[in-house]
Coordinates of C-alpha atoms in Angstrom, one line a residue:
M132 CA 0.0 0.0 0.0
T133 CA 1.3 3.5 -0.9
E134 CA 2.4 5.5 2.1
R135 CA 0.1 8.4 2.8
H136 CA 1.3 11.8 4.0
T137 CA -0.5 14.7 5.7
L138 CA 0.3 18.4 5.8
E139 CA -0.4 19.8 9.2
I140 CA -0.5 23.3 10.7
V141 CA 1.3 23.5 14.0
L142 CA 0.7 26.0 16.8
P143 CA 4.2 26.0 18.3
D144 CA 3.6 28.4 21.2
E145 CA 1.9 31.7 22.0
V146 CA 2.6 33.3 18.6
E147 CA 1.1 35.8 16.2
P148 CA -0.8 34.3 13.3
E149 CA 2.3 34.4 11.1
G150 CA 4.1 32.3 13.7
L151 CA 2.1 29.2 12.7
L152 CA 4.2 26.4 11.3
T153 CA 3.6 23.8 8.6
R154 CA 4.9 20.3 8.5
R155 CA 4.5 17.3 6.3
R156 CA 4.7 13.8 7.8
P157 CA 3.7 10.2 7.0
I158 CA 0.4 9.1 8.5
G159 CA 0.0 5.4 9.3
P160 CA -3.1 3.2 8.8
P161 CA -6.0 3.7 11.3
G162 CA -6.1 1.3 14.3
P163 CA -9.1 -0.6 15.5
G164 CA -12.3 1.4 15.6
K165 CA -10.6 4.3 13.7
A166 CA -11.0 5.9 10.3
L167 CA -8.6 7.9 8.2
V168 CA -10.4 11.0 6.9
R169 CA -9.1 13.2 4.1
T170 CA -10.1 16.7 5.1
E171 CA -12.1 18.7 2.5
A172 CA -12.8 21.7 4.7
T173 CA -12.0 22.9 8.2
G174 CA -12.6 26.2 9.9
V175 CA -11.1 29.0 11.9
S176 CA -13.1 29.6 15.0
F177 CA -12.7 31.7 18.1
A178 CA -11.3 28.7 19.9
E179 CA -8.1 28.8 17.8
Q180 CA -7.8 32.5 18.4
Q181 CA -7.8 31.8 22.1
M182 CA -5.5 28.8 21.8
R183 CA -2.8 30.8 20.1
R184 CA -2.8 33.1 23.1
G185 CA -2.8 30.2 25.6
K186 CA -6.3 31.1 26.8
Y187 CA -8.5 28.3 25.8
F188 CA -9.7 26.2 28.7
D189 CA -8.1 22.7 28.8
Q190 CA -6.0 23.2 25.6
P191 CA -3.1 20.8 25.3
P192 CA 0.5 22.0 25.9
F193 CA 2.3 23.5 23.0
P194 CA 3.1 22.5 20.3
F195 CA 0.0 21.0 18.8
V196 CA -2.2 21.0 15.7
P197 CA -5.3 23.1 16.1
G198 CA -8.6 22.7 14.3
Y199 CA -12.0 22.4 16.0
D200 CA -14.0 20.6 13.3
L201 CA -13.9 19.3 9.8
V202 CA -15.8 17.8 6.9
G203 CA -14.0 15.2 4.8
T204 CA -14.1 11.8 3.1
V205 CA -13.2 8.5 4.7
E206 CA -10.2 7.0 2.9
E207 CA -9.5 3.9 5.0
V208 CA -10.8 2.2 8.1
G209 CA -9.0 0.1 10.7
P210 CA -9.9 -3.4 12.0
D211 CA -13.3 -3.9 13.6
T212 CA -14.6 -0.8 11.8
D213 CA -17.5 -0.7 9.3
A214 CA -15.8 -1.0 5.8
A215 CA -18.9 0.7 4.3
L216 CA -17.6 4.0 5.7
V217 CA -14.9 4.2 3.1
G218 CA -15.8 6.8 0.5
R219 CA -18.4 8.4 2.6
R220 CA -18.4 12.2 3.4
V221 CA -18.5 12.8 7.1
A222 CA -18.2 15.6 9.7
A223 CA -16.5 15.6 13.1
I224 CA -15.9 17.9 16.0
T225 CA -12.3 17.4 17.0
K226 CA -11.5 20.3 19.3
I227 CA -7.9 20.1 18.1
G228 CA -6.2 18.4 15.2
A229 CA -8.4 19.2 12.2
W230 CA -6.0 21.6 10.5
A231 CA -4.5 18.8 8.5
E232 CA -4.9 17.2 5.1
R233 CA -5.6 13.8 6.8
V234 CA -6.7 12.9 10.3
V235 CA -7.3 9.6 12.1
L236 CA -10.4 9.8 14.2
P237 CA -12.7 7.3 16.1
A238 CA -15.2 6.1 13.6
A239 CA -17.9 6.5 16.3
D240 CA -17.3 10.3 16.3
L241 CA -18.1 10.7 12.6
V242 CA -21.5 12.1 11.5
P243 CA -22.7 11.5 7.9
V244 CA -22.9 14.5 5.6
P245 CA -25.9 14.4 3.2
A246 CA -25.0 14.2 -0.5
G247 CA -25.1 17.4 -2.4
L248 CA -23.9 19.7 0.4
D249 CA -21.0 21.9 -0.4
P250 CA -18.1 20.8 1.9
A251 CA -17.2 24.4 3.0
E252 CA -20.9 25.2 3.7
A253 CA -21.3 22.0 5.6
E254 CA -18.2 22.7 7.6
A255 CA -19.4 26.2 8.5
V256 CA -22.4 24.7 10.3
V257 CA -20.8 21.9 12.2
V258 CA -19.8 23.6 15.5
N259 CA -21.5 26.9 14.7
G260 CA -24.8 25.3 13.7
V261 CA -25.0 22.9 16.6
T262 CA -24.1 25.7 19.0
A263 CA -26.8 28.0 17.6
L264 CA -29.4 25.2 17.5
R265 CA -28.8 24.2 21.1
M266 CA -28.6 27.7 22.5
L267 CA -31.9 28.7 20.9
R268 CA -33.5 25.5 22.1
G269 CA -32.1 26.1 25.6
A270 CA -33.5 29.7 25.7
G271 CA -36.8 28.6 24.4
P272 CA -39.4 28.3 23.5
V273 CA -38.7 31.3 21.2
G274 CA -41.2 32.1 18.5
A275 CA -43.7 34.5 17.0
G276 CA -44.2 37.6 19.2
D277 CA -40.8 37.2 20.9
T278 CA -37.7 39.4 20.4
V279 CA -34.2 38.1 20.8
L280 CA -30.9 39.9 21.0
V281 CA -27.8 38.5 19.2
L282 CA -24.5 40.1 19.9
G283 CA -22.0 39.7 17.0
A284 CA -24.8 39.0 14.5
N285 CA -22.2 39.0 11.7
G286 CA -20.2 36.1 13.2
G287 CA -20.2 32.5 12.3
V288 CA -22.5 31.6 15.2
G289 CA -24.4 34.9 15.1
T290 CA -25.5 34.7 11.5
L291 CA -27.0 31.2 12.1
L292 CA -28.6 32.4 15.4
V293 CA -30.3 35.2 13.4
Q294 CA -31.5 32.8 10.7
M295 CA -32.8 30.2 13.1
A296 CA -34.6 32.7 15.3
R297 CA -36.2 34.4 12.3
R298 CA -37.3 31.0 11.0
A299 CA -39.0 30.4 14.4
G300 CA -40.9 33.6 13.9
A301 CA -39.0 35.8 16.3
E302 CA -37.9 39.4 15.9
V303 CA -34.2 39.8 16.1
V304 CA -32.0 42.6 17.1
G305 CA -28.4 42.1 16.0
T306 CA -25.3 44.0 17.0
A307 CA -22.3 44.4 14.6
S308 CA -19.7 46.8 13.5
A309 CA -20.9 49.6 11.2
R310 CA -19.5 48.0 8.1
H311 CA -21.6 44.9 8.7
L312 CA -24.9 46.5 9.6
E313 CA -26.3 46.1 6.1
A314 CA -25.5 42.4 6.1
V315 CA -27.3 42.1 9.4
R316 CA -30.3 43.9 7.9
E317 CA -30.4 41.6 4.9
M318 CA -30.7 38.6 7.2
G319 CA -33.9 40.1 8.5
A320 CA -32.6 41.5 11.8
I321 CA -32.7 45.0 13.2
P322 CA -29.1 46.1 13.1
V323 CA -27.4 48.0 15.9
D324 CA -23.9 49.4 15.8
R325 CA -21.9 47.7 18.5
R326 CA -19.7 50.8 18.8
S327 CA -22.6 53.1 19.5
P328 CA -21.7 55.7 22.2
D329 CA -24.5 54.3 24.4
L330 CA -25.0 50.7 23.2
R331 CA -27.5 50.0 25.9
A332 CA -29.7 52.9 24.8
A333 CA -29.4 51.9 21.2
I334 CA -30.5 48.3 21.9
R335 CA -33.3 49.7 24.1
A336 CA -34.5 51.8 21.2
A337 CA -34.5 48.8 18.9
A338 CA -36.3 46.6 21.5
P339 CA -38.2 48.9 23.8
N340 CA -40.1 46.1 25.4
G341 CA -37.0 44.1 26.2
V342 CA -36.0 40.7 24.8
R343 CA -37.1 37.1 25.4
A344 CA -33.6 35.8 24.9
A345 CA -30.1 37.3 24.6
F346 CA -27.0 35.6 23.2
D347 CA -23.7 37.1 24.4
H348 CA -20.3 35.9 23.2
V349 CA -18.5 39.0 24.5
G350 CA -18.6 38.6 28.3
G351 CA -16.7 41.2 30.4
P352 CA -18.5 44.1 32.1
G353 CA -20.8 44.6 29.1
I354 CA -22.7 41.5 29.9
V355 CA -24.4 43.4 32.7
D356 CA -26.1 45.6 30.1
T357 CA -27.0 42.6 28.0
F358 CA -28.8 41.0 30.9
S359 CA -30.6 44.3 31.6
H360 CA -32.6 43.8 28.3
V361 CA -33.9 40.4 29.3
V362 CA -37.6 40.4 30.4
R363 CA -39.1 38.4 33.2
G364 CA -39.4 34.8 32.0
G365 CA -36.5 35.4 29.6
T366 CA -33.0 33.9 29.3
L367 CA -29.5 35.2 28.9
V368 CA -27.2 32.7 27.1
S369 CA -23.5 33.5 27.5
Y370 CA -21.1 31.5 25.2
G371 CA -17.8 33.3 25.2
T372 CA -15.5 35.9 26.7
A373 CA -14.3 37.8 23.6
A374 CA -13.9 41.0 25.7
T375 CA -11.0 39.5 27.6
R376 CA -9.3 37.7 24.8
D377 CA -6.3 40.0 24.8
V378 CA -6.3 40.7 28.6
P379 CA -3.0 39.4 30.1
G380 CA -2.9 37.2 33.1
N381 CA -4.7 34.0 34.2
P382 CA -7.2 33.1 31.4
M383 CA -9.5 31.4 34.0
L384 CA -10.1 34.6 36.1
P385 CA -12.5 36.2 33.6
V386 CA -14.3 32.9 33.2
L387 CA -14.7 32.4 36.9
L388 CA -15.9 36.0 37.3
L389 CA -18.5 35.4 34.6
F390 CA -19.7 32.1 36.2
A391 CA -20.0 33.9 39.6
R392 CA -22.1 36.6 38.0
L393 CA -24.3 34.2 36.1
G394 CA -24.8 32.2 39.3
W395 CA -25.8 35.4 41.3
W396 CA -28.3 36.4 38.6
N397 CA -29.9 32.9 38.7
A398 CA -30.3 33.3 42.5
L399 CA -32.3 36.5 42.1
P400 CA -36.1 36.1 42.4
D401 CA -36.8 38.1 39.3
G402 CA -38.0 35.3 37.0
R403 CA -35.0 35.5 34.6
R404 CA -32.4 32.9 33.8
A405 CA -28.7 33.1 32.9
Y406 CA -26.4 30.3 31.9
F407 CA -23.1 29.6 30.1
F408 CA -23.4 27.3 27.1
N409 CA -20.9 24.5 26.9
L410 CA -20.8 22.4 23.8
W411 CA -18.9 19.7 25.7
K412 CA -21.4 19.4 28.6
G413 CA -22.0 15.8 29.3
H414 CA -19.1 14.6 27.0
R415 CA -17.9 12.1 29.7
N416 CA -20.9 10.0 28.8
R417 CA -19.5 9.4 25.4
E418 CA -22.2 7.3 23.9
R419 CA -25.0 9.7 24.8
H420 CA -22.8 12.7 23.7
R421 CA -22.3 11.0 20.3
R422 CA -26.0 10.3 19.9
E423 CA -27.0 13.8 20.7
L424 CA -24.4 15.3 18.4
A425 CA -25.5 13.0 15.5
R426 CA -29.1 14.0 16.2
D427 CA -28.5 17.8 16.4
L428 CA -26.0 18.0 13.5
G429 CA -28.3 15.9 11.4
E430 CA -31.0 18.5 12.1
V431 CA -28.7 21.3 11.2
F432 CA -27.7 19.5 7.9
D433 CA -31.4 19.1 7.1
L434 CA -31.9 22.8 7.6
L435 CA -29.0 23.5 5.3
G436 CA -30.1 21.1 2.7
H437 CA -33.6 22.5 2.6
G438 CA -32.3 26.1 2.3
D439 CA -33.7 27.1 5.7
I440 CA -30.3 28.3 6.8
R441 CA -27.4 29.4 4.8
P442 CA -24.0 29.9 6.3
T443 CA -21.9 32.9 5.3
I444 CA -18.5 31.9 4.1
A445 CA -16.2 34.9 4.7
A446 CA -13.4 33.4 2.7
R447 CA -12.1 30.0 1.5
M448 CA -8.3 29.8 1.9
P449 CA -5.7 27.1 1.4
L450 CA -4.8 25.1 4.5
G451 CA -1.2 26.2 4.0
E452 CA -2.3 29.8 4.4
A453 CA -3.7 29.2 7.9
G454 CA -1.8 32.1 9.4
A455 CA -3.3 34.6 7.0
A456 CA -6.7 33.0 7.5
M457 CA -6.4 33.4 11.3
A458 CA -5.4 37.0 10.8
L459 CA -8.4 37.6 8.6
A460 CA -10.8 35.9 11.1
E461 CA -9.4 38.1 13.9
S462 CA -9.5 41.3 11.9
G463 CA -13.1 42.2 12.5
T464 CA -13.6 42.9 8.8
V465 CA -15.5 39.8 7.8
V466 CA -19.0 38.4 7.9
G467 CA -19.4 34.7 8.7
K468 CA -16.7 32.0 8.9
V469 CA -13.2 31.7 7.4
V470 CA -12.8 28.2 6.0
L471 CA -9.6 26.4 5.2
V472 CA -9.5 24.1 2.2
P473 CA -6.7 21.5 2.0
E474 CA -5.2 21.2 -1.5
G475 CA -3.8 17.7 -1.2

């Protein structure tokens, strides 16, 4: 059998995007229960932006290959693995390791990708789509007559949150930079400039009666204002700490402060809820975690296949240009998700 190789992107330490390294190495056959997947698309997410700063919770020690998710085709399977997987297009959430031409993964972690879906579009809804679906479900029921607030409505998760909430019949207020307000408007949301001198007042003007649900990836002190818009019976869903991405010091301190704040709000007898969304909650029960991921990602792929959602691809860039892709994703100039496309 011809020896296969893989090109990988390596995060060597806390570096700027141009400090990412590339290496090519042979990749052996998959072991029992494993599958060798040829990557067709992988993405640049906020997780990698945190990892290169050493700020992502439970990231491995440097150096390592980043890459949170992928879509690809199974090239080979190991012993005790269903041979029918070979040739099938699949998706996987990896947390790390997906920035590579080929990856060996547990076959049980692979989710089928329906025929006819564009690999880059399918990739753009793997983590982002499941995150949006579960957060909207967790804040629900959200539907006709409700108003929701989406911070970062131009982002990979934000664009899908807007579309899913609109599909459910809700009114959406979405914040974004001035350059992205028209894109937010075209998705059917009420756009609000996130750099408004008084953002709280600007959101209040767009949603004078408050919101049934608010989705905040920013964290930091501003989350207090986000929570102020939530009405009785409503929910704040926090799912990131972008405001403290570049703050030096222990990366867990802002997270612990956020958790303490959310816990305090939940203890108040005002009929509002607040919680932090964790995609990996319950992952220690691996079989249940896999079943739920297959169910939810399957639902997201159905929405994509029927045209009910459409991910925004900010750019498709070669895997070997991962540094430039990360710089672009961090620039604040794009709408949607930057996708890496291996050439091998």
